[in-house]
Amino acid sequence: MTGNESRVAIVTGGSRGIGRAVAERLAADGQSVVIVYAGNEAEAGKAVAAIEAAGGNAAAVRADVADETAVRAAFDLAEQRYGGVDVVVNAAGVMPLAPIAELDLDELDRVHRTNIRGTFVVDQQAARRIRPGGAIINFSTSVTRLNLPTYAAYAASKAAVEAISPILAKELRGRDITVNAVAPGPTATALFLDGKDEATVERMSKMNPMERLGRPEDIAEVVSSLAGPARWINGQTIYVNGGAA
């Protein structure tokens, strides 16, 4: 890849929330972005339109991140349209909340499929196809440290992501590819806010000494660094939570 060619990023879960903020930030950084979305075509279209309106390049493709055939097709699209893949961001995730004693085990299986298998499948394609100088950024959560009740299934799935990431970093030895995980704290997205009353949101916003919820843009800033200039950070989990944990 010459210096004149744009880097190319694939962002799963890129149609809404933190994923969309990441997609927009990487596009603003000059990267061509392929947004992978699970089912909301309208939101994916809005994300692509916002990037293009700001002068960036973007495309969207529907894929279940746990389906290796669909994920392979998303990588194919990125290579065919933009010439290759340099950055992969795994922002897709689901977060059903319930005490361990009450969680429907079908929900546990859904969390496992999307958050663990999905990350693994996307990382597998990234490991095979990403270009030298590239970066893989997985998503964990600060709940792995905060140990909040009702978050057991979600935190367990993200602890698996934290295990996968540094192992993949070592497996890619010699290829100039970094692999890190980003672990947000409470962040003002639909994924976090849905189902919480105002008192709960207020209490959780005070968990960090900054005394506010994170913004998707706060997380995107860290991903932007890991996706570009921060080449000496590798095999790490970066907690992005304003000091909550």
PDB file of C-alpha atoms in Angstrom:
ATOM      1  CA  MET A   1       0.000   0.000   0.000  1.00  0.00           C
ATOM      2  CA  THR A   2       1.429   3.374  -0.990  1.00  0.00           C
ATOM      3  CA  GLY A   3       1.229   6.462   1.172  1.00  0.00           C
ATOM      4  CA  ASN A   4      -1.419   7.937  -1.121  1.00  0.00           C
ATOM      5  CA  GLU A   5      -3.893   5.124  -0.573  1.00  0.00           C
ATOM      6  CA  SER A   6      -6.505   5.363   2.129  1.00  0.00           C
ATOM      7  CA  ARG A   7      -6.531   2.913   4.973  1.00  0.00           C
ATOM      8  CA  VAL A   8      -9.620   0.750   5.009  1.00  0.00           C
ATOM      9  CA  ALA A   9     -11.597  -0.099   8.144  1.00  0.00           C
ATOM     10  CA  ILE A  10     -14.328  -2.625   8.861  1.00  0.00           C
ATOM     11  CA  VAL A  11     -16.518  -1.661  11.833  1.00  0.00           C
ATOM     12  CA  THR A  12     -19.009  -4.217  13.143  1.00  0.00           C
ATOM     13  CA  GLY A  13     -21.994  -2.771  14.958  1.00  0.00           C
ATOM     14  CA  GLY A  14     -21.238   0.403  13.054  1.00  0.00           C
ATOM     15  CA  SER A  15     -24.795   1.583  12.447  1.00  0.00           C
ATOM     16  CA  ARG A  16     -25.551   2.859  15.947  1.00  0.00           C
ATOM     17  CA  GLY A  17     -24.066   3.897  19.279  1.00  0.00           C
ATOM     18  CA  ILE A  18     -20.352   3.571  19.885  1.00  0.00           C
ATOM     19  CA  GLY A  19     -19.863   1.668  16.633  1.00  0.00           C
ATOM     20  CA  ARG A  20     -21.334   4.500  14.589  1.00  0.00           C
ATOM     21  CA  ALA A  21     -19.204   7.078  16.400  1.00  0.00           C
ATOM     22  CA  VAL A  22     -16.152   4.938  15.647  1.00  0.00           C
ATOM     23  CA  ALA A  23     -17.101   4.591  11.979  1.00  0.00           C
ATOM     24  CA  GLU A  24     -17.604   8.350  11.629  1.00  0.00           C
ATOM     25  CA  ARG A  25     -14.329   9.132  13.427  1.00  0.00           C
ATOM     26  CA  LEU A  26     -12.273   6.716  11.319  1.00  0.00           C
ATOM     27  CA  ALA A  27     -13.840   8.173   8.174  1.00  0.00           C
ATOM     28  CA  ALA A  28     -12.961  11.681   9.401  1.00  0.00           C
ATOM     29  CA  ASP A  29      -9.413  10.405   9.894  1.00  0.00           C
ATOM     30  CA  GLY A  30      -9.342   9.575   6.170  1.00  0.00           C
ATOM     31  CA  GLN A  31     -10.136   5.877   6.271  1.00  0.00           C
ATOM     32  CA  SER A  32     -12.645   4.230   3.969  1.00  0.00           C
ATOM     33  CA  VAL A  33     -15.152   2.445   6.191  1.00  0.00           C
ATOM     34  CA  VAL A  34     -17.274  -0.660   5.712  1.00  0.00           C
ATOM     35  CA  ILE A  35     -20.078  -0.737   8.287  1.00  0.00           C
ATOM     36  CA  VAL A  36     -21.294  -4.199   9.234  1.00  0.00           C
ATOM     37  CA  TYR A  37     -24.814  -4.173  10.690  1.00  0.00           C
ATOM     38  CA  ALA A  38     -27.039  -6.925  12.062  1.00  0.00           C
ATOM     39  CA  GLY A  39     -30.444  -5.930  10.738  1.00  0.00           C
ATOM     40  CA  ASN A  40     -31.301  -2.233  10.869  1.00  0.00           C
ATOM     41  CA  GLU A  41     -30.762  -1.234   7.257  1.00  0.00           C
ATOM     42  CA  ALA A  42     -32.221   2.240   7.792  1.00  0.00           C
ATOM     43  CA  GLU A  43     -29.753   3.123  10.553  1.00  0.00           C
ATOM     44  CA  ALA A  44     -26.860   1.713   8.536  1.00  0.00           C
ATOM     45  CA  GLY A  45     -27.931   3.868   5.603  1.00  0.00           C
ATOM     46  CA  LYS A  46     -28.015   6.942   7.827  1.00  0.00           C
ATOM     47  CA  ALA A  47     -24.497   6.207   9.045  1.00  0.00           C
ATOM     48  CA  VAL A  48     -23.181   5.855   5.502  1.00  0.00           C
ATOM     49  CA  ALA A  49     -24.984   9.047   4.442  1.00  0.00           C
ATOM     50  CA  ALA A  50     -23.523  10.994   7.378  1.00  0.00           C
ATOM     51  CA  ILE A  51     -20.007   9.869   6.502  1.00  0.00           C
ATOM     52  CA  GLU A  52     -20.449  10.703   2.824  1.00  0.00           C
ATOM     53  CA  ALA A  53     -21.984  14.085   3.651  1.00  0.00           C
ATOM     54  CA  ALA A  54     -18.845  14.882   5.623  1.00  0.00           C
ATOM     55  CA  GLY A  55     -16.676  13.983   2.636  1.00  0.00           C
ATOM     56  CA  GLY A  56     -15.765  10.431   3.606  1.00  0.00           C
ATOM     57  CA  ASN A  57     -16.072   7.042   1.921  1.00  0.00           C
ATOM     58  CA  ALA A  58     -18.359   4.378   3.366  1.00  0.00           C
ATOM     59  CA  ALA A  59     -20.384   1.317   2.513  1.00  0.00           C
ATOM     60  CA  ALA A  60     -22.665  -0.918   4.569  1.00  0.00           C
ATOM     61  CA  VAL A  61     -23.149  -4.667   4.518  1.00  0.00           C
ATOM     62  CA  ARG A  62     -25.559  -6.800   6.527  1.00  0.00           C
ATOM     63  CA  ALA A  63     -23.996  -9.730   8.368  1.00  0.00           C
ATOM     64  CA  ASP A  64     -24.430 -11.833  11.464  1.00  0.00           C
ATOM     65  CA  VAL A  65     -20.967 -11.527  13.016  1.00  0.00           C
ATOM     66  CA  ALA A  66     -21.189 -15.124  14.243  1.00  0.00           C
ATOM     67  CA  ASP A  67     -21.744 -16.417  10.684  1.00  0.00           C
ATOM     68  CA  GLU A  68     -18.363 -17.054   9.099  1.00  0.00           C
ATOM     69  CA  THR A  69     -19.785 -17.031   5.553  1.00  0.00           C
ATOM     70  CA  ALA A  70     -21.419 -13.626   6.041  1.00  0.00           C
ATOM     71  CA  VAL A  71     -18.308 -12.185   7.694  1.00  0.00           C
ATOM     72  CA  ARG A  72     -16.127 -13.496   4.866  1.00  0.00           C
ATOM     73  CA  ALA A  73     -18.428 -11.726   2.407  1.00  0.00           C
ATOM     74  CA  ALA A  74     -18.035  -8.449   4.333  1.00  0.00           C
ATOM     75  CA  PHE A  75     -14.261  -8.701   4.053  1.00  0.00           C
ATOM     76  CA  ASP A  76     -14.645  -9.537   0.356  1.00  0.00           C
ATOM     77  CA  LEU A  77     -16.663  -6.354  -0.121  1.00  0.00           C
ATOM     78  CA  ALA A  78     -14.001  -4.241   1.600  1.00  0.00           C
ATOM     79  CA  GLU A  79     -11.253  -5.735  -0.566  1.00  0.00           C
ATOM     80  CA  GLN A  80     -13.211  -5.437  -3.804  1.00  0.00           C
ATOM     81  CA  ARG A  81     -14.399  -1.892  -3.223  1.00  0.00           C
ATOM     82  CA  TYR A  82     -11.398  -0.346  -1.462  1.00  0.00           C
ATOM     83  CA  GLY A  83      -8.473  -2.661  -2.178  1.00  0.00           C
ATOM     84  CA  GLY A  84      -7.851  -4.326   1.182  1.00  0.00           C
ATOM     85  CA  VAL A  85      -8.404  -4.168   4.928  1.00  0.00           C
ATOM     86  CA  ASP A  86      -6.166  -2.350   7.427  1.00  0.00           C
ATOM     87  CA  VAL A  87      -8.321  -1.856  10.521  1.00  0.00           C
ATOM     88  CA  VAL A  88     -10.993  -4.099  12.045  1.00  0.00           C
ATOM     89  CA  VAL A  89     -13.143  -2.853  14.930  1.00  0.00           C
ATOM     90  CA  ASN A  90     -15.399  -5.351  16.714  1.00  0.00           C
ATOM     91  CA  ALA A  91     -18.094  -3.099  18.198  1.00  0.00           C
ATOM     92  CA  ALA A  92     -21.093  -5.423  17.694  1.00  0.00           C
ATOM     93  CA  GLY A  93     -22.549  -6.720  20.929  1.00  0.00           C
ATOM     94  CA  VAL A  94     -25.667  -7.591  22.897  1.00  0.00           C
ATOM     95  CA  MET A  95     -26.276  -6.933  26.600  1.00  0.00           C
ATOM     96  CA  PRO A  96     -29.319  -8.561  28.227  1.00  0.00           C
ATOM     97  CA  LEU A  97     -29.330  -7.852  31.952  1.00  0.00           C
ATOM     98  CA  ALA A  98     -30.663 -10.153  34.675  1.00  0.00           C
ATOM     99  CA  PRO A  99     -29.441 -11.739  37.903  1.00  0.00           C
ATOM    100  CA  ILE A 100     -27.741 -15.101  37.382  1.00  0.00           C
ATOM    101  CA  ALA A 101     -30.607 -16.850  39.168  1.00  0.00           C
ATOM    102  CA  GLU A 102     -33.127 -15.387  36.728  1.00  0.00           C
ATOM    103  CA  LEU A 103     -31.361 -15.147  33.352  1.00  0.00           C
ATOM    104  CA  ASP A 104     -33.028 -17.094  30.550  1.00  0.00           C
ATOM    105  CA  LEU A 105     -30.363 -19.482  29.307  1.00  0.00           C
ATOM    106  CA  ASP A 106     -31.403 -18.800  25.724  1.00  0.00           C
ATOM    107  CA  GLU A 107     -30.253 -15.236  26.369  1.00  0.00           C
ATOM    108  CA  LEU A 108     -26.929 -16.575  27.665  1.00  0.00           C
ATOM    109  CA  ASP A 109     -26.514 -18.484  24.412  1.00  0.00           C
ATOM    110  CA  ARG A 110     -27.338 -15.329  22.414  1.00  0.00           C
ATOM    111  CA  VAL A 111     -24.704 -13.355  24.318  1.00  0.00           C
ATOM    112  CA  HIS A 112     -22.155 -16.091  23.727  1.00  0.00           C
ATOM    113  CA  ARG A 113     -22.956 -16.265  20.012  1.00  0.00           C
ATOM    114  CA  THR A 114     -22.678 -12.543  19.338  1.00  0.00           C
ATOM    115  CA  ASN A 115     -20.063 -11.375  21.829  1.00  0.00           C
ATOM    116  CA  ILE A 116     -17.678 -14.340  21.919  1.00  0.00           C
ATOM    117  CA  ARG A 117     -18.200 -16.321  18.729  1.00  0.00           C
ATOM    118  CA  GLY A 118     -18.825 -13.104  16.776  1.00  0.00           C
ATOM    119  CA  THR A 119     -15.567 -11.569  17.964  1.00  0.00           C
ATOM    120  CA  PHE A 120     -13.718 -14.810  17.250  1.00  0.00           C
ATOM    121  CA  VAL A 121     -15.132 -15.146  13.720  1.00  0.00           C
ATOM    122  CA  VAL A 122     -14.332 -11.536  12.810  1.00  0.00           C
ATOM    123  CA  ASP A 123     -10.856 -11.799  14.348  1.00  0.00           C
ATOM    124  CA  GLN A 124     -10.256 -15.001  12.392  1.00  0.00           C
ATOM    125  CA  GLN A 125     -10.921 -13.252   9.083  1.00  0.00           C
ATOM    126  CA  ALA A 126      -8.879 -10.249  10.205  1.00  0.00           C
ATOM    127  CA  ALA A 127      -5.932 -12.485  11.096  1.00  0.00           C
ATOM    128  CA  ARG A 128      -6.027 -14.043   7.649  1.00  0.00           C
ATOM    129  CA  ARG A 129      -6.551 -10.906   5.592  1.00  0.00           C
ATOM    130  CA  ILE A 130      -5.488  -7.690   7.295  1.00  0.00           C
ATOM    131  CA  ARG A 131      -2.522  -5.876   5.709  1.00  0.00           C
ATOM    132  CA  PRO A 132       0.798  -5.148   7.410  1.00  0.00           C
ATOM    133  CA  GLY A 133       0.619  -1.982   9.494  1.00  0.00           C
ATOM    134  CA  GLY A 134      -2.957  -2.781  10.439  1.00  0.00           C
ATOM    135  CA  ALA A 135      -4.847  -2.871  13.726  1.00  0.00           C
ATOM    136  CA  ILE A 136      -7.538  -5.046  15.277  1.00  0.00           C
ATOM    137  CA  ILE A 137      -9.604  -3.448  18.044  1.00  0.00           C
ATOM    138  CA  ASN A 138     -11.989  -5.631  20.024  1.00  0.00           C
ATOM    139  CA  PHE A 139     -14.550  -4.391  22.530  1.00  0.00           C
ATOM    140  CA  SER A 140     -14.651  -5.430  26.164  1.00  0.00           C
ATOM    141  CA  THR A 141     -16.337  -3.578  29.045  1.00  0.00           C
ATOM    142  CA  SER A 142     -15.328  -1.960  32.317  1.00  0.00           C
ATOM    143  CA  VAL A 143     -17.928  -4.167  34.013  1.00  0.00           C
ATOM    144  CA  THR A 144     -15.255  -6.882  34.107  1.00  0.00           C
ATOM    145  CA  ARG A 145     -13.769  -4.728  36.906  1.00  0.00           C
ATOM    146  CA  LEU A 146     -16.880  -3.052  38.297  1.00  0.00           C
ATOM    147  CA  ASN A 147     -18.684  -6.369  38.950  1.00  0.00           C
ATOM    148  CA  LEU A 148     -22.165  -4.869  38.691  1.00  0.00           C
ATOM    149  CA  PRO A 149     -25.147  -7.091  39.574  1.00  0.00           C
ATOM    150  CA  THR A 150     -27.216  -8.295  36.577  1.00  0.00           C
ATOM    151  CA  TYR A 151     -24.239  -7.960  34.210  1.00  0.00           C
ATOM    152  CA  ALA A 152     -22.797 -11.473  34.689  1.00  0.00           C
ATOM    153  CA  ALA A 153     -23.528 -12.869  31.226  1.00  0.00           C
ATOM    154  CA  TYR A 154     -22.296  -9.725  29.473  1.00  0.00           C
ATOM    155  CA  ALA A 155     -19.179  -9.354  31.625  1.00  0.00           C
ATOM    156  CA  ALA A 156     -18.307 -13.030  31.197  1.00  0.00           C
ATOM    157  CA  SER A 157     -18.536 -12.720  27.422  1.00  0.00           C
ATOM    158  CA  LYS A 158     -16.305  -9.655  27.449  1.00  0.00           C
ATOM    159  CA  ALA A 159     -13.782 -11.336  29.751  1.00  0.00           C
ATOM    160  CA  ALA A 160     -13.461 -13.885  26.951  1.00  0.00           C
ATOM    161  CA  VAL A 161     -12.734 -11.047  24.519  1.00  0.00           C
ATOM    162  CA  GLU A 162      -9.998  -9.827  26.868  1.00  0.00           C
ATOM    163  CA  ALA A 163      -8.491 -13.309  26.750  1.00  0.00           C
ATOM    164  CA  ILE A 164      -8.674 -13.599  22.963  1.00  0.00           C
ATOM    165  CA  SER A 165      -7.070 -10.230  22.162  1.00  0.00           C
ATOM    166  CA  PRO A 166      -3.522 -10.582  23.599  1.00  0.00           C
ATOM    167  CA  ILE A 167      -3.277 -14.166  22.342  1.00  0.00           C
ATOM    168  CA  LEU A 168      -4.073 -13.001  18.816  1.00  0.00           C
ATOM    169  CA  ALA A 169      -1.511 -10.203  19.189  1.00  0.00           C
ATOM    170  CA  LYS A 170       1.167 -12.819  19.857  1.00  0.00           C
ATOM    171  CA  GLU A 171      -0.048 -15.094  17.077  1.00  0.00           C
ATOM    172  CA  LEU A 172       0.444 -12.212  14.607  1.00  0.00           C
ATOM    173  CA  ARG A 173       4.116 -11.826  15.564  1.00  0.00           C
ATOM    174  CA  GLY A 174       6.233 -10.435  12.760  1.00  0.00           C
ATOM    175  CA  ARG A 175       3.352  -9.044  10.702  1.00  0.00           C
ATOM    176  CA  ASP A 176       3.250  -5.474  12.125  1.00  0.00           C
ATOM    177  CA  ILE A 177      -0.386  -5.840  13.206  1.00  0.00           C
ATOM    178  CA  THR A 178      -1.573  -4.677  16.626  1.00  0.00           C
ATOM    179  CA  VAL A 179      -4.444  -6.235  18.564  1.00  0.00           C
ATOM    180  CA  ASN A 180      -6.037  -4.492  21.528  1.00  0.00           C
ATOM    181  CA  ALA A 181      -9.314  -4.399  23.408  1.00  0.00           C
ATOM    182  CA  VAL A 182     -11.163  -1.245  24.445  1.00  0.00           C
ATOM    183  CA  ALA A 183     -13.281  -1.461  27.619  1.00  0.00           C
ATOM    184  CA  PRO A 184     -15.797   1.393  27.917  1.00  0.00           C
ATOM    185  CA  GLY A 185     -17.549   2.299  31.126  1.00  0.00           C
ATOM    186  CA  PRO A 186     -21.168   3.513  31.249  1.00  0.00           C
ATOM    187  CA  THR A 187     -21.676   5.368  27.966  1.00  0.00           C
ATOM    188  CA  ALA A 188     -24.730   7.262  26.738  1.00  0.00           C
ATOM    189  CA  THR A 189     -25.953   4.864  24.049  1.00  0.00           C
ATOM    190  CA  ALA A 190     -29.238   3.042  23.521  1.00  0.00           C
ATOM    191  CA  LEU A 191     -27.514  -0.225  24.513  1.00  0.00           C
ATOM    192  CA  PHE A 192     -26.742   1.250  27.934  1.00  0.00           C
ATOM    193  CA  LEU A 193     -29.781   3.485  28.499  1.00  0.00           C
ATOM    194  CA  ASP A 194     -32.559   1.094  27.446  1.00  0.00           C
ATOM    195  CA  GLY A 195     -34.487  -0.234  30.438  1.00  0.00           C
ATOM    196  CA  LYS A 196     -32.794   1.993  33.045  1.00  0.00           C
ATOM    197  CA  ASP A 197     -34.714   4.563  35.062  1.00  0.00           C
ATOM    198  CA  GLU A 198     -33.448   8.099  35.563  1.00  0.00           C
ATOM    199  CA  ALA A 199     -32.169   7.403  39.083  1.00  0.00           C
ATOM    200  CA  THR A 200     -30.079   4.455  37.885  1.00  0.00           C
ATOM    201  CA  VAL A 201     -28.581   6.446  35.033  1.00  0.00           C
ATOM    202  CA  GLU A 202     -27.775   9.325  37.407  1.00  0.00           C
ATOM    203  CA  ARG A 203     -26.142   6.983  39.918  1.00  0.00           C
ATOM    204  CA  MET A 204     -24.039   5.275  37.269  1.00  0.00           C
ATOM    205  CA  SER A 205     -22.984   8.605  35.797  1.00  0.00           C
ATOM    206  CA  LYS A 206     -21.412   9.454  39.178  1.00  0.00           C
ATOM    207  CA  MET A 207     -19.316   6.282  39.330  1.00  0.00           C
ATOM    208  CA  ASN A 208     -16.319   8.059  37.813  1.00  0.00           C
ATOM    209  CA  PRO A 209     -14.634  11.199  39.177  1.00  0.00           C
ATOM    210  CA  MET A 210     -15.591  13.111  36.018  1.00  0.00           C
ATOM    211  CA  GLU A 211     -19.220  12.660  37.170  1.00  0.00           C
ATOM    212  CA  ARG A 212     -20.781  12.081  33.780  1.00  0.00           C
ATOM    213  CA  LEU A 213     -21.570   9.287  31.376  1.00  0.00           C
ATOM    214  CA  GLY A 214     -19.107   8.624  28.630  1.00  0.00           C
ATOM    215  CA  ARG A 215     -19.991   9.822  25.164  1.00  0.00           C
ATOM    216  CA  PRO A 216     -19.579   7.612  22.089  1.00  0.00           C
ATOM    217  CA  GLU A 217     -17.064  10.167  20.823  1.00  0.00           C
ATOM    218  CA  ASP A 218     -14.904   9.594  23.920  1.00  0.00           C
ATOM    219  CA  ILE A 219     -14.560   5.937  23.001  1.00  0.00           C
ATOM    220  CA  ALA A 220     -14.065   6.678  19.304  1.00  0.00           C
ATOM    221  CA  GLU A 221     -11.116   8.918  20.144  1.00  0.00           C
ATOM    222  CA  VAL A 222      -9.260   6.019  21.742  1.00  0.00           C
ATOM    223  CA  VAL A 223     -10.129   3.665  18.882  1.00  0.00           C
ATOM    224  CA  SER A 224      -8.851   6.277  16.416  1.00  0.00           C
ATOM    225  CA  SER A 225      -5.493   6.302  18.148  1.00  0.00           C
ATOM    226  CA  LEU A 226      -5.233   2.510  18.268  1.00  0.00           C
ATOM    227  CA  ALA A 227      -6.290   2.329  14.614  1.00  0.00           C
ATOM    228  CA  GLY A 228      -3.568   4.693  13.461  1.00  0.00           C
ATOM    229  CA  PRO A 229      -0.713   6.326  15.351  1.00  0.00           C
ATOM    230  CA  ALA A 230      -0.573   4.233  18.551  1.00  0.00           C
ATOM    231  CA  ARG A 231       1.604   1.459  17.131  1.00  0.00           C
ATOM    232  CA  TRP A 232       3.429   0.666  20.389  1.00  0.00           C
ATOM    233  CA  ILE A 233       0.268  -0.330  22.260  1.00  0.00           C
ATOM    234  CA  ASN A 234      -0.304  -4.013  21.573  1.00  0.00           C
ATOM    235  CA  GLY A 235      -1.991  -6.901  23.374  1.00  0.00           C
ATOM    236  CA  GLN A 236      -3.621  -4.596  25.914  1.00  0.00           C
ATOM    237  CA  THR A 237      -7.066  -3.847  27.298  1.00  0.00           C
ATOM    238  CA  ILE A 238      -7.598  -0.090  27.538  1.00  0.00           C
ATOM    239  CA  TYR A 239     -10.221   0.975  30.084  1.00  0.00           C
ATOM    240  CA  VAL A 240     -12.057   4.057  28.829  1.00  0.00           C
ATOM    241  CA  ASN A 241     -14.354   5.054  31.652  1.00  0.00           C
ATOM    242  CA  GLY A 242     -13.334   8.429  33.133  1.00  0.00           C
ATOM    243  CA  GLY A 243     -11.667   6.707  36.083  1.00  0.00           C
ATOM    244  CA  ALA A 244     -14.576   4.526  37.249  1.00  0.00           C
ATOM    245  CA  ALA A 245     -12.437   1.386  37.432  1.00  0.00           C
TER     246      ALA A 245
END
